[in-house]
Structures are given as structure tokens and as C-alpha cells.
Amino acid sequence: MVNSQKETQRERLRRYGFDTGHTEMKGLPTLFEGLELADLDLMTIRDLAHYGSEPRDDCLIGMLGLMFSALGEGSLCINLDTEPLKNTVLRTADPAALEMFSGFNRRLDEGCYDKLIDRAAGGDFKPLVLDDTTGRRLLYFQKFHYHERRLKKRLKAFSELRQDRKLPDETIQAVIEDLYREGAVIRKGADGKPIVRDPFQVDAIRAALTVPLLIVSGGPGTGKTSLLVNILRALVRTGVDASRIMLAAPTGRAAQRMSEALMANMATIADPERCDLGLERLTGSTLHRLLVYRSRTGGFLYGERRPIPAEVVAVDEVSMVDVVMMDRLFQAIEPGRTRVILMGDKDQLPSVEAGSVLADMSPTAGSPFARHFVELRNVYRSAGQLLELAQAINGGLSVPLKPTGFDSALAIEAGRWAFVTAGEGDAMNRHLARWAMHQYVNHNNGNQDSYVDLVKQLNRPSVSPESMDVEKRTERLNRLFGIAYQCRILTVLRHGRTGAGWVNDCIAAGLRQILDPGCSPDHRLFNGALIMITCNDYTRDLFNGDVGIVMRESDGMYRIYFKRAGRIAAFPASGLTDWDLAFAMTVHKSQGSEFDDILLLLPEDPKHRLLTREIIYTAATRAARCLIVYGTMTAFQTALKRKIHRQSGLMA
């Protein structure tokens, strides 16, 4: 079996022009097996290799393969120094390849790659850049070096900025005292208890009034949402115009939650100041919308030459923002004119694209960002075992597993989690069907109507859109969206038997028969289907990650409803092309969302490269009530032992 796999890889390399039969290139098939390179990567490697001094330079080809593999894992560069390079190779490739990469370093120093690799101080436009200006030998693809260097320069400008009008300490203290007074304090829970005066949150409010750039990291339940509201309230109390505050997030759903959280928190204040009232009109937008994306050019309206016209820009879920987007954001913000507030959880999954900017900005000893960074450490969410699980995962601790049956897992109490061992054959199909019945068909979680009940009520001929009272229809749609956001299946993969695509089709097959019996099994759209937008649609104000519900109207046509801040919008299904079913989504896509119940499906391959501590932590922290982990014990334990290692030079 192993020989067959090696032969397949050798044939694949030959198809793209690599002479693996030549003595100098015989080691490439073994090396490339562990790198999981796409066909496009191989074609690009073949083209870049022509810039080397020798046509069969296995050292250069091997390093290019390692770089594409690292980029696929999210790294911006590779550290060529001996020990870091050794660690990179041992994590991703065959240890026998170490000699190959040592040869690359030797030939690099001899000038064999001068046509391909630019030096950071050289200024020539070449595909790769070697940056050794910080004492480390970091090798980049030119694009990522360009964006990292620009972002680094901008962050340095913020860290060195001194405000001309510094607020007196007594003024700052008076503002903080006012935020926590009886009539002005934000309240939480059904009993309306005032939020705790957390010392770390107070430090963040004070920092927001004294530094031009504030970075706040906190896990679930640490109060990031109420903190952001209090920071904005503090700013308007010191003269900032609420109309010149802009809120943004990486995805449409995260931006929507930002708006909803702001409105919900403000509504709990018994005696708001007049300046507070202006904050209620703020709404979150995607970063693309904030920068005003221009589809015709692929660029943005706001940038270095035209900065964002705002006094404050606050961005939530920053862990999801890659280095390219973060650079574009900071190029559009003028230091000294606009204050920046970044919120997120540094321990969550980093961005899908390259970079881990929030984690990189976490200060180390002597870091210039020490006064700009606040970490929230006190947890106020009462989530029992779920909270303990998240803390154990984040701390790299072992998690004891006591597998249970799937039906028992569905019945667990709030705040708990369960592990279900994946069954053989069609066991997962049966379990997915049980999940769908429990969440969508049965009267679950004390709801008067189930998801299926509400869909059918909205589709009765006697209560068609023309005859049903608009207010009543809107109320039922809001309830339907509420149930839709109570649960979600999360997957590590997009494809395969445990991937989001296959799982969505499986759930849809069962619900289609109940909700839309006349619909063809080949038709992905059906009455009551949950769908997710996968590409920004600026003409309809729809963004990647927005979730909608499909409704069959009285004329037989399908329309898709989306919940917006304070209203519901609907569009003909025929006009929407970039969408997927959303009963299941990847863990990456779930960031910025929260659900009551989560079913996490682990890959069948217990050694899959995406099984990491961060992916389990992120999935666990999406669940507000219950979590079920479905897979093998080996896959779960493998994930807990692995931590994502993304290389960059951002803070060097």
C-alpha cells in the first residue's frame, strides 16, 4: 500500500514536469507526500524553479514545496535558522529531508537563487523575499512580506504615538465611576443584575481613553461584549461624537451580532446619559463594507490616500482577520486622527487565510504593545462543564473521556458536554437523523412550536403573505430564526463523510420529506431549508456567513429571508447563486456565532492535519448550553496535543 502511494505521488510529480527518475530528485516524492500540496502549488513550484541556477535543484524545489505547505497552514514565512527550520521540517515533512534544506541554505548563501529571491533591503520585485533585518532569516512569498511590512510599520506608528490632549487621571476615573453607578450600569440576566466591576475591564476602559490603539483578548464569558459597550460610552463622555464611531467585524453574522449586542446592552441601562442615546443608532458592518469594496477593481475606496472618516473604529472577532485584510484596514486608518479598538480571543482558530495577527500582537516581555494589550481573565458565564472543558483545552490539559450513547447525549443537562464514539456503517446517518428530529421536529427546549411547526404555519394557504397580518408574520419569522440559531452541527472538514457538504445533504434529505414533500430530492432548495451566503453580494447587502431561511410562497416560488437589525429582508431564491445549506458548517465558518446546542463531528482520519487544540476550543466555545463531540477517542486526543504554529515576523 505504501509503495503504491509513493508511485502515485511520483507519477503526479512527473505530470507536472519533475524528473523524479534523476538521482538528484529521487527524494521529492517522499517529501511531497507529507506536504499535501495542491495541483496549483505544483504548477507554481515548477515555474518558480526555472529561476534557480540548476534545472534539477531538489533543494530549491523541496523548499518551495515546504513554503507552500506552510502557507497552506497559515504561516507567512519560514524561519531558515537551523533549529526553527528543523522543527518546521519535523512537523510537516520527512526527517530525511533535513539534509535537503541544509543544502538550500548553503546554495542561498552562495547566490544561486538571486534571480528568485530578493533581500529585504534590495527593493527588487522578485517572487520571494529573504528578510534578515531583525536577526532572523525569514523567507517569504513577496505578497505576504509586502503586507506584513506595511502593517508592521503602521502598528509601530500607533505604538509610538503620543496624544496631544491627554485626559487627566481624575477625569478618566470620574467617567469610570459614572459607568458603574446604579442608574447607568449595564445589567445582565433575567433578574437584571448589574455587571461586575471587573478590574481587567476597568483597565481596558482606562486604556481606551489613553492610548490610540487598544487590543483586548478574552475567552467566552469574560464580558467582551459589555466591555465594548462601556468603552464606547466612556469615549462619548469624553467628547467623541457617536456618529463618528464605526463598528466592524470580519463576517456578516459577526457584524450582526455586534449590532444586536450593542442594542441589547444599551436597553438594560435604567438612566442613560444623553450621549449614550447616540450609540443606539450604531450598526456593525463587515470589514469589506467598512472599507467600501469596489467589485469592478477589486480594491477599496478607503486606503492610505483616503482614510476612513471616523474618530473611532472598533473591530470584533479579530482572530478571524488575516494579515492582508488587517494591513488594508490599518492603511485606511490615520494614526493621530482615529482611535482603534480590536476585540477577540487570541486562543481561537486564527484566520482561514495566512497570518495570526491577534495572537502575534499578544505582548511579550519588553514588547512595545504591553500598554496597548489587555487580557480579560475573569469568567462570568455559568456554563459548568462546558467552561471547564474550554479552560482545559486552552491550557493544554488532558481531558478524560467517558463515551455515552447518542440518545443519552441528546438528553444531557445545560452546561454539560458528552462524547459519543463514532459507530460503523450507517450509524452516523441514524444519529444525524435523530439530531434533526430532536432539534427541528420535536418540541425542543420548551418552545411552544418547533421549527417544523412554524414553517408549516407560515406556509398554510389560509395564512399566505397576502392574508396574514404583517406583524404576526414577522413575529413568527423572528421565532423561527430564534429556533434556527439554537443549534448547529460543526465539522472540521468541508468535504467527505464528516464534512459540512455531506452532512447538510443528509439532514436536508430527511427534513425535505417533512417540510416540502413535493420537492424533488435533486433540488437543493426546499421549503424551510437553512442556507448560508458564501460570497459577498453588495447589491443585496448580503455577506459571506449570513444565514437565511427558505420559504415557499403561495405562488409556488421560493424566497429566502434574512434577519437584519430590527427587520427581516427577503429576496427571490432565483437571484442568489453563492450559497450552501447551513444545517452544518465548518468550525471556521462558525466563528462570530453562538448556538445553544452544538454537535461537533471529528474527521474519520485520527491524524488529520486540521485536528488541533484551537479547533476543539473554538467549537466548544460556540456552545452556550450543550456540546456533543462525535468521533474517535484517538482523533480527540490527537487534537488536544497539537497546537497551531504559524510563523511570521510581525512582532520581530
XYZ file of C-alpha atoms in Angstrom:
652
model
C 0.000 0.000 0.000
C 2.815 2.407 0.890
C 4.703 1.660 -2.342
C 1.537 2.267 -4.336
C 1.053 5.654 -2.677
C 4.690 6.620 -3.403
C 4.317 5.579 -7.003
C 1.145 7.691 -7.307
C 2.964 10.724 -5.944
C 5.902 10.098 -8.307
C 3.562 9.934 -11.288
C 1.846 13.119 -10.148
C 5.180 14.959 -9.993
C 6.152 13.697 -13.422
C 2.865 15.002 -14.804
C 3.988 18.491 -13.791
C 7.442 18.180 -15.269
C 9.565 16.958 -12.341
C 12.144 14.349 -13.372
C 11.841 12.124 -10.312
C 13.909 9.422 -12.002
C 17.011 11.609 -11.859
C 19.353 10.854 -8.956
C 19.192 14.415 -7.568
C 15.385 14.410 -7.427
C 14.580 10.923 -6.145
C 13.757 12.224 -2.656
C 10.993 14.566 -3.814
C 8.086 12.047 -3.938
C 8.694 11.050 -0.314
C 8.993 14.681 0.776
C 5.919 15.890 -1.104
C 3.731 13.079 0.242
C 3.701 14.702 3.677
C 3.153 18.245 2.405
C -0.334 17.757 0.899
C 0.221 20.194 -1.963
C -2.500 21.179 -4.409
C -2.025 20.804 -8.155
C -1.816 24.593 -8.486
C 1.018 24.594 -5.938
C 2.947 22.054 -8.012
C 2.483 24.061 -11.209
C 3.731 27.225 -9.482
C 6.713 25.382 -7.983
C 7.612 24.103 -11.445
C 7.539 27.646 -12.858
C 9.482 29.204 -9.968
C 12.154 26.501 -10.130
C 13.261 27.864 -13.528
C 14.689 30.897 -11.708
C 17.234 28.699 -9.951
C 20.745 28.131 -11.268
C 20.182 24.406 -11.916
C 17.226 22.694 -13.650
C 17.176 19.741 -11.198
C 17.738 21.585 -7.918
C 15.965 19.346 -5.435
C 16.924 21.712 -2.596
C 15.072 24.615 -4.209
C 12.075 22.505 -5.261
C 11.862 20.980 -1.790
C 11.983 24.405 -0.100
C 9.278 25.760 -2.404
C 7.130 22.754 -1.501
C 7.741 23.390 2.204
C 6.798 27.057 1.745
C 3.526 26.260 0.001
C 2.749 23.723 2.713
C 3.470 26.312 5.423
C 1.318 28.863 3.596
C -1.489 26.323 3.464
C -1.172 26.025 7.243
C -1.392 29.834 7.558
C 2.260 30.788 8.070
C 3.523 33.982 6.462
C 7.121 32.789 6.205
C 9.625 30.094 7.086
C 12.446 30.684 9.529
C 15.622 29.381 7.863
C 17.709 29.396 11.053
C 18.863 25.886 11.945
C 16.648 24.972 14.918
C 13.396 26.629 13.751
C 13.835 25.098 10.288
C 14.438 21.690 11.815
C 11.250 21.999 13.889
C 9.242 23.016 10.803
C 10.516 20.055 8.818
C 9.847 17.577 11.628
C 6.244 18.839 11.939
C 5.371 18.714 8.257
C 7.823 16.587 6.289
C 10.048 13.519 6.261
C 13.003 13.960 8.692
C 15.248 12.627 5.902
C 14.612 15.932 4.100
C 16.662 17.907 6.655
C 19.802 17.485 4.570
C 17.945 18.806 1.516
C 17.006 22.022 3.327
C 20.511 22.473 4.695
C 21.647 22.346 1.078
C 19.149 25.070 0.234
C 20.613 27.387 2.882
C 24.110 26.741 1.582
C 23.166 27.487 -2.040
C 21.207 30.553 -0.938
C 24.334 31.997 0.681
C 26.309 31.205 -2.477
C 23.940 33.372 -4.530
C 22.378 30.521 -6.518
C 18.886 31.954 -6.073
C 19.487 35.656 -6.671
C 17.093 35.681 -9.641
C 14.301 34.284 -7.492
C 14.864 35.677 -4.001
C 15.178 39.350 -3.111
C 16.827 40.626 0.029
C 14.530 42.756 2.208
C 16.691 45.836 1.725
C 17.128 45.246 -2.010
C 13.809 46.634 -3.195
C 13.659 44.446 -6.319
C 10.349 42.849 -7.256
C 11.050 39.107 -7.067
C 8.733 36.199 -6.196
C 10.391 35.514 -2.823
C 11.942 37.763 -0.175
C 14.589 36.904 2.418
C 14.270 39.247 5.395
C 17.178 39.086 7.829
C 16.856 42.659 9.126
C 15.683 41.508 12.571
C 18.432 38.935 13.149
C 16.321 36.030 11.885
C 16.417 34.600 8.360
C 12.755 34.692 7.324
C 11.787 33.576 3.822
C 8.503 34.954 2.423
C 6.460 34.949 -0.711
C 6.659 38.546 -1.903
C 2.951 39.321 -1.375
C 2.953 38.430 2.307
C 6.224 40.193 3.041
C 4.781 43.328 1.446
C 1.612 43.305 3.562
C 3.351 42.287 6.785
C 5.981 45.013 6.364
C 3.319 47.695 5.772
C 1.223 46.521 8.722
C 4.299 46.384 10.934
C 5.192 49.964 10.018
C 1.641 51.147 10.748
C 1.481 49.378 14.102
C 4.822 50.931 15.027
C 3.387 54.377 14.257
C 0.477 53.678 16.627
C 2.748 52.343 19.381
C 4.955 55.446 19.237
C 2.074 57.937 19.030
C 1.616 60.344 21.912
C -1.695 62.141 22.291
C -1.611 65.929 22.264
C -4.601 66.224 24.605
C -4.161 63.677 27.370
C -7.128 63.358 29.695
C -6.401 63.993 33.398
C -6.470 60.874 35.555
C -9.268 62.312 37.681
C -11.439 62.801 34.556
C -10.880 59.195 33.476
C -11.713 57.943 36.957
C -14.892 60.038 37.059
C -16.013 58.546 33.726
C -15.411 55.010 35.014
C -17.329 55.726 38.221
C -20.251 57.049 36.176
C -20.423 53.888 34.044
C -20.941 51.733 37.139
C -23.360 53.943 39.080
C -26.744 52.417 39.931
C -28.766 54.034 37.149
C -26.107 53.782 34.413
C -24.682 50.297 34.855
C -25.292 47.591 32.217
C -27.392 44.739 33.550
C -27.397 41.049 32.670
C -29.713 38.082 33.031
C -33.432 37.724 33.603
C -33.137 39.289 37.064
C -31.292 42.336 35.704
C -28.260 42.128 37.972
C -25.614 44.826 37.346
C -22.428 43.608 35.675
C -19.444 43.079 37.947
C -16.863 45.844 38.120
C -14.090 43.665 36.738
C -10.552 45.057 37.255
C -9.342 43.897 33.834
C -12.328 45.502 32.138
C -11.688 48.729 34.046
C -8.066 48.613 32.864
C -9.320 48.252 29.277
C -11.675 51.246 29.630
C -8.846 53.340 31.057
C -6.506 52.253 28.252
C -9.140 53.088 25.616
C -9.106 56.685 26.871
C -5.322 56.975 26.948
C -3.844 55.028 24.004
C -4.661 55.326 20.281
C -4.717 51.544 19.786
C -6.290 49.088 22.216
C -6.235 45.307 21.798
C -8.500 43.256 24.079
C -8.425 39.458 24.215
C -10.791 37.348 26.247
C -12.361 33.924 26.182
C -16.078 33.100 26.402
C -17.888 34.649 29.336
C -15.213 37.238 30.128
C -17.508 40.132 29.221
C -16.064 41.352 25.926
C -19.473 42.455 24.643
C -20.468 44.602 27.628
C -16.899 45.903 27.821
C -17.027 47.195 24.253
C -20.298 48.974 25.018
C -18.768 50.559 28.122
C -15.691 51.629 26.156
C -17.914 53.376 23.605
C -19.903 55.006 26.427
C -16.666 56.206 28.009
C -15.479 57.688 24.722
C -18.668 59.670 24.083
C -18.460 61.003 27.648
C -15.071 62.469 26.818
C -16.188 64.268 23.688
C -16.203 61.669 20.894
C -19.145 62.139 18.517
C -21.187 58.908 18.400
C -21.891 59.477 14.708
C -18.146 59.244 14.039
C -17.782 55.781 15.581
C -17.679 52.822 13.191
C -18.162 49.162 14.157
C -16.978 46.247 12.045
C -16.343 42.501 12.053
C -14.906 40.013 9.533
C -18.228 38.354 8.654
C -21.816 39.466 8.194
C -23.066 37.298 11.061
C -20.395 38.617 13.462
C -21.265 42.184 12.448
C -24.960 41.472 13.013
C -24.266 40.035 16.466
C -22.202 43.141 17.229
C -25.209 45.342 16.433
C -27.645 43.141 18.342
C -25.380 43.005 21.417
C -24.976 46.779 21.450
C -28.743 47.342 21.299
C -29.439 44.649 23.914
C -26.888 46.017 26.385
C -27.998 49.617 25.939
C -31.614 48.593 26.578
C -30.693 47.407 30.109
C -29.465 50.832 31.250
C -32.062 52.420 33.519
C -30.858 56.023 33.328
C -28.696 56.536 30.218
C -26.948 59.834 29.575
C -27.993 61.839 26.517
C -24.659 60.978 24.854
C -25.419 57.272 25.344
C -28.527 57.509 23.191
C -26.492 58.215 20.065
C -24.803 54.822 20.417
C -28.114 53.034 19.865
C -28.026 54.075 16.215
C -24.678 52.359 15.571
C -24.679 49.182 13.495
C -21.861 46.791 12.714
C -20.684 46.169 9.167
C -18.253 43.792 7.529
C -14.680 44.961 7.038
C -15.265 44.934 3.287
C -18.233 47.230 3.720
C -16.345 49.473 6.161
C -13.572 49.968 3.606
C -16.146 50.169 0.771
C -15.176 47.311 -1.530
C -15.211 48.088 -5.269
C -16.130 44.974 -7.197
C -15.085 46.410 -10.565
C -11.472 46.986 -9.481
C -11.151 44.515 -6.609
C -9.897 47.357 -4.395
C -11.334 49.587 -1.688
C -12.462 53.200 -1.538
C -10.662 53.828 1.746
C -6.910 53.369 1.988
C -3.691 55.253 2.637
C -4.663 58.188 0.407
C -8.252 58.351 1.656
C -8.528 57.367 5.327
C -11.770 56.304 6.985
C -13.623 59.425 8.226
C -14.068 58.262 11.810
C -12.846 59.145 15.289
C -13.110 55.544 16.468
C -13.030 52.222 14.619
C -13.918 49.164 16.722
C -13.454 45.685 15.255
C -14.765 42.478 16.841
C -13.689 38.846 16.224
C -10.197 39.986 15.224
C -8.784 36.449 15.449
C -10.526 35.807 12.105
C -8.731 38.646 10.294
C -5.748 37.647 8.123
C -2.629 39.747 7.632
C -3.645 41.082 4.196
C -7.033 42.337 5.409
C -5.544 43.738 8.615
C -2.970 45.647 6.583
C -5.671 47.097 4.350
C -7.654 48.143 7.417
C -4.713 49.907 9.062
C -3.671 51.618 5.830
C -7.132 53.204 5.850
C -6.757 54.475 9.431
C -4.702 57.585 10.055
C -2.672 57.481 13.307
C -3.401 60.512 15.440
C -6.803 61.029 13.862
C -8.638 57.761 14.507
C -8.588 55.578 17.602
C -8.629 51.779 17.022
C -10.147 49.136 19.302
C -9.586 45.463 18.448
C -11.546 42.745 20.283
C -11.216 38.977 20.067
C -9.987 35.729 21.562
C -6.321 35.051 20.815
C -6.784 31.346 21.599
C -9.449 30.770 18.932
C -8.726 29.486 15.466
C -6.699 32.023 13.507
C -7.873 33.320 10.149
C -8.543 30.949 7.259
C -6.030 32.909 5.190
C -2.393 33.467 6.154
C -1.451 35.098 9.436
C -2.430 35.017 13.113
C -2.378 38.741 13.778
C -4.237 38.839 17.100
C -2.092 36.077 18.615
C 1.057 37.744 17.255
C 0.152 41.029 18.934
C -0.021 39.390 22.366
C 2.829 41.199 24.179
C 5.960 39.528 25.448
C 8.428 40.984 27.935
C 9.638 44.356 26.731
C 7.071 44.479 23.916
C 6.028 47.974 22.782
C 2.450 46.661 22.801
C 2.348 45.977 26.535
C 0.432 49.203 27.221
C -1.912 48.548 24.278
C -2.963 44.990 25.185
C -5.437 43.894 27.875
C -6.359 40.278 28.526
C -9.655 39.548 30.304
C -9.197 36.692 32.754
C -12.325 36.511 34.899
C -15.195 34.379 33.569
C -18.793 35.236 34.488
C -20.731 32.836 32.290
C -22.194 29.993 34.328
C -21.582 27.123 31.933
C -20.485 24.254 34.194
C -18.574 21.507 32.411
C -18.538 23.443 29.141
C -16.464 26.173 30.746
C -14.179 23.621 32.416
C -13.698 21.887 29.054
C -12.761 25.123 27.285
C -10.279 26.031 30.018
C -8.717 22.555 29.982
C -8.351 22.581 26.194
C -6.860 26.062 26.223
C -4.433 25.108 28.974
C -3.215 22.018 27.130
C -4.522 19.717 29.867
C -5.711 16.174 29.326
C -9.468 15.687 29.120
C -10.831 12.374 30.442
C -13.419 10.806 28.140
C -16.439 8.764 29.200
C -18.244 7.821 25.978
C -22.029 7.660 26.077
C -24.808 6.718 23.682
C -26.159 9.280 21.228
C -29.675 9.368 22.734
C -28.191 9.918 26.197
C -26.045 12.721 24.808
C -29.133 14.458 23.384
C -30.662 14.457 26.868
C -27.742 15.995 28.797
C -28.402 18.945 31.077
C -27.473 22.538 30.302
C -23.820 23.366 30.825
C -22.629 19.823 30.153
C -20.954 18.032 27.265
C -20.803 14.460 26.050
C -18.517 12.322 23.912
C -20.067 9.781 21.541
C -17.841 7.206 19.880
C -18.398 7.129 16.129
C -20.184 3.978 15.036
C -19.525 1.859 11.987
C -21.555 1.556 8.800
C -24.598 3.808 8.648
C -24.559 4.606 12.390
C -23.728 8.258 11.744
C -26.659 8.569 9.322
C -29.024 7.331 12.044
C -27.506 9.704 14.591
C -27.818 12.671 12.258
C -31.470 11.779 11.675
C -32.015 11.665 15.477
C -30.338 15.080 15.823
C -32.610 16.579 13.140
C -35.751 15.150 14.772
C -34.663 16.382 18.203
C -33.748 19.908 17.102
C -36.168 20.704 14.279
C -39.204 18.398 14.508
C -39.847 17.765 18.204
C -40.970 20.454 20.659
C -37.482 21.098 21.995
C -36.109 23.344 24.756
C -39.553 24.378 25.977
C -40.611 26.069 22.739
C -44.333 26.256 22.139
C -43.771 25.483 18.470
C -40.991 23.532 16.809
C -39.056 24.669 13.748
C -41.212 22.449 11.539
C -44.421 23.755 13.177
C -43.524 27.382 12.423
C -42.504 26.666 8.829
C -45.818 24.908 8.203
C -47.786 27.727 9.846
C -46.101 30.260 7.585
C -46.943 28.146 4.530
C -50.628 27.456 5.092
C -52.760 28.757 2.212
C -55.049 30.435 4.737
C -52.138 32.455 6.145
C -50.385 33.393 2.920
C -48.363 36.645 2.864
C -51.366 38.393 1.303
C -53.787 37.371 4.052
C -51.601 37.091 7.160
C -51.175 40.160 9.300
C -47.688 41.570 8.610
C -46.941 41.983 12.297
C -47.984 38.403 13.040
C -45.931 37.017 10.156
C -42.868 38.964 11.284
C -43.320 37.676 14.829
C -43.410 34.076 13.581
C -40.381 34.626 11.368
C -38.472 36.036 14.343
C -39.385 32.969 16.391
C -38.307 30.752 13.504
C -34.923 32.476 13.338
C -34.616 32.101 17.100
C -35.015 28.326 16.856
C -32.712 28.179 13.820
C -29.908 29.731 15.885
C -30.401 27.353 18.789
C -28.409 24.532 17.241
C -25.782 23.735 14.625
C -23.645 20.817 13.510
C -19.982 21.832 13.267
C -17.459 19.946 11.166
C -13.701 20.146 10.869
C -13.816 19.415 7.133
C -15.809 20.746 4.186
C -15.815 17.522 2.179
C -16.031 13.800 2.866
C -18.378 11.776 5.046
C -17.817 14.002 8.084
C -17.656 17.194 6.011
C -20.209 20.018 6.058
C -21.376 19.305 2.488
C -22.242 15.653 3.034
C -23.813 16.285 6.454
C -26.001 19.091 5.072
C -27.258 16.822 2.318
C -28.017 14.115 4.867
C -30.009 16.456 7.150
C -31.773 18.049 4.164
C -32.866 14.654 2.798
C -34.845 13.973 5.986
C -36.313 17.446 6.533
C -37.246 17.882 2.851
C -39.689 14.983 3.090
C -41.410 16.630 6.068
C -41.325 20.295 5.036
C -41.577 20.069 1.243
C -42.828 16.575 0.245
C -43.459 17.611 -3.357
C -39.911 18.892 -3.835
C -37.541 16.808 -5.954
C -34.721 15.114 -3.990
C -32.321 16.579 -6.558
C -33.416 20.137 -5.718
C -31.138 21.602 -3.018
C -33.567 24.442 -2.229
C -36.673 23.391 -0.340
C -39.239 24.918 1.961
C -37.692 25.510 5.421
C -34.087 24.981 4.325
C -31.344 26.877 6.154
C -28.815 28.406 3.759
C -25.607 30.408 4.177
C -24.284 33.058 1.808
C -20.742 32.152 0.698
C -19.796 35.271 -1.259
C -20.419 38.953 -0.517
C -23.337 40.394 -2.502
C -23.175 44.156 -2.128
C -26.213 44.858 -4.300
C -28.441 42.992 -1.824
C -26.432 43.859 1.288
C -25.689 40.161 1.871
C -22.333 38.969 3.130
C -20.318 35.793 3.469
C -21.673 33.962 6.522
C -25.199 35.433 6.502
C -27.773 32.716 7.232
C -31.262 32.733 5.705
C -34.389 30.583 5.738
C -36.082 29.414 2.526
C -39.857 29.873 2.281
C -42.184 28.637 -0.448
C -44.679 31.416 -1.104
C -48.326 30.999 -2.131
C -47.355 31.366 -5.802
C -45.041 28.345 -5.505
C -41.872 30.442 -5.788
C -39.101 30.269 -3.204
C -37.910 33.342 -1.312
C -35.064 33.495 1.194
C -35.490 35.502 4.399
C -32.604 37.096 6.310
C -32.742 38.679 9.737
C -31.270 42.158 9.971
C -31.013 44.519 12.925
C -34.639 45.369 13.686
C -36.121 43.951 10.464
C -36.356 40.970 8.113
C -35.383 41.161 4.442
C -36.408 38.731 1.689
C -35.068 38.010 -1.792
C -36.176 35.683 -4.632
C -34.174 32.482 -4.452
C -33.553 32.616 -8.190
C -31.370 35.700 -7.737
C -28.981 34.156 -5.200
C -26.252 31.944 -6.601
C -23.455 31.739 -3.996
C -24.847 29.795 -1.059
C -24.623 26.472 0.776
C -27.000 24.650 3.086
C -26.372 25.673 6.701
C -27.696 22.913 8.982
C -23.989 22.133 9.297
C -20.972 24.397 8.852
C -17.240 24.206 9.405
C -15.789 25.343 12.719
C -14.025 28.146 10.828
C -17.367 29.419 9.491
C -18.933 29.283 12.964
C -16.615 31.918 14.431
C -18.539 35.016 15.429
C -21.659 32.927 16.143
C -23.095 31.296 19.236
C -25.605 28.436 19.451
C -27.333 26.715 22.348
C -26.507 23.173 21.198
C -23.502 22.052 19.146
C -22.774 18.668 17.572
C -19.080 18.532 16.614
C -18.087 15.870 14.072
C -14.419 14.857 14.073
C -12.707 13.554 10.909
C -12.509 9.807 10.394
C -8.737 10.128 9.915
C -7.440 10.383 13.521
C -4.234 12.048 12.325
C -5.802 14.655 10.040
C -3.688 17.829 9.950
C -6.691 20.026 10.862
C -7.159 18.284 14.202
C -5.725 20.883 16.587
C -6.336 22.254 20.055
C -7.637 25.503 18.573
C -10.334 23.817 16.501
C -11.743 21.913 19.505
C -11.556 25.054 21.684
C -13.329 27.175 19.076
C -16.094 24.603 18.598
C -16.570 24.174 22.347
C -16.847 27.919 22.903
C -19.601 28.246 20.262
C -21.918 26.218 22.539
C -23.893 28.167 25.142
C -25.901 25.201 26.511
C -24.702 21.752 25.415
C -21.950 20.177 23.318
C -21.750 16.705 21.793
C -18.408 15.581 20.352
C -18.776 12.718 17.859
C -15.713 10.787 16.675
C -12.950 8.511 17.846
C -11.095 8.971 21.116
C -7.816 8.897 19.184
C -8.869 11.829 16.987
C -9.958 13.864 20.019
C -6.776 13.235 21.975
C -4.647 13.928 18.886
C -6.311 17.323 18.534
C -5.641 18.241 22.172
C -1.930 17.519 21.765
C -1.498 19.699 18.672
C -1.214 23.454 18.672
C -1.224 25.578 15.534
C 2.225 27.013 14.768
C 2.068 29.921 12.345
C 5.303 31.684 11.571
C 5.535 35.421 10.992
C 7.851 38.336 11.585
C 5.162 40.819 12.593
C 6.433 41.466 16.106
C 10.140 40.939 15.380
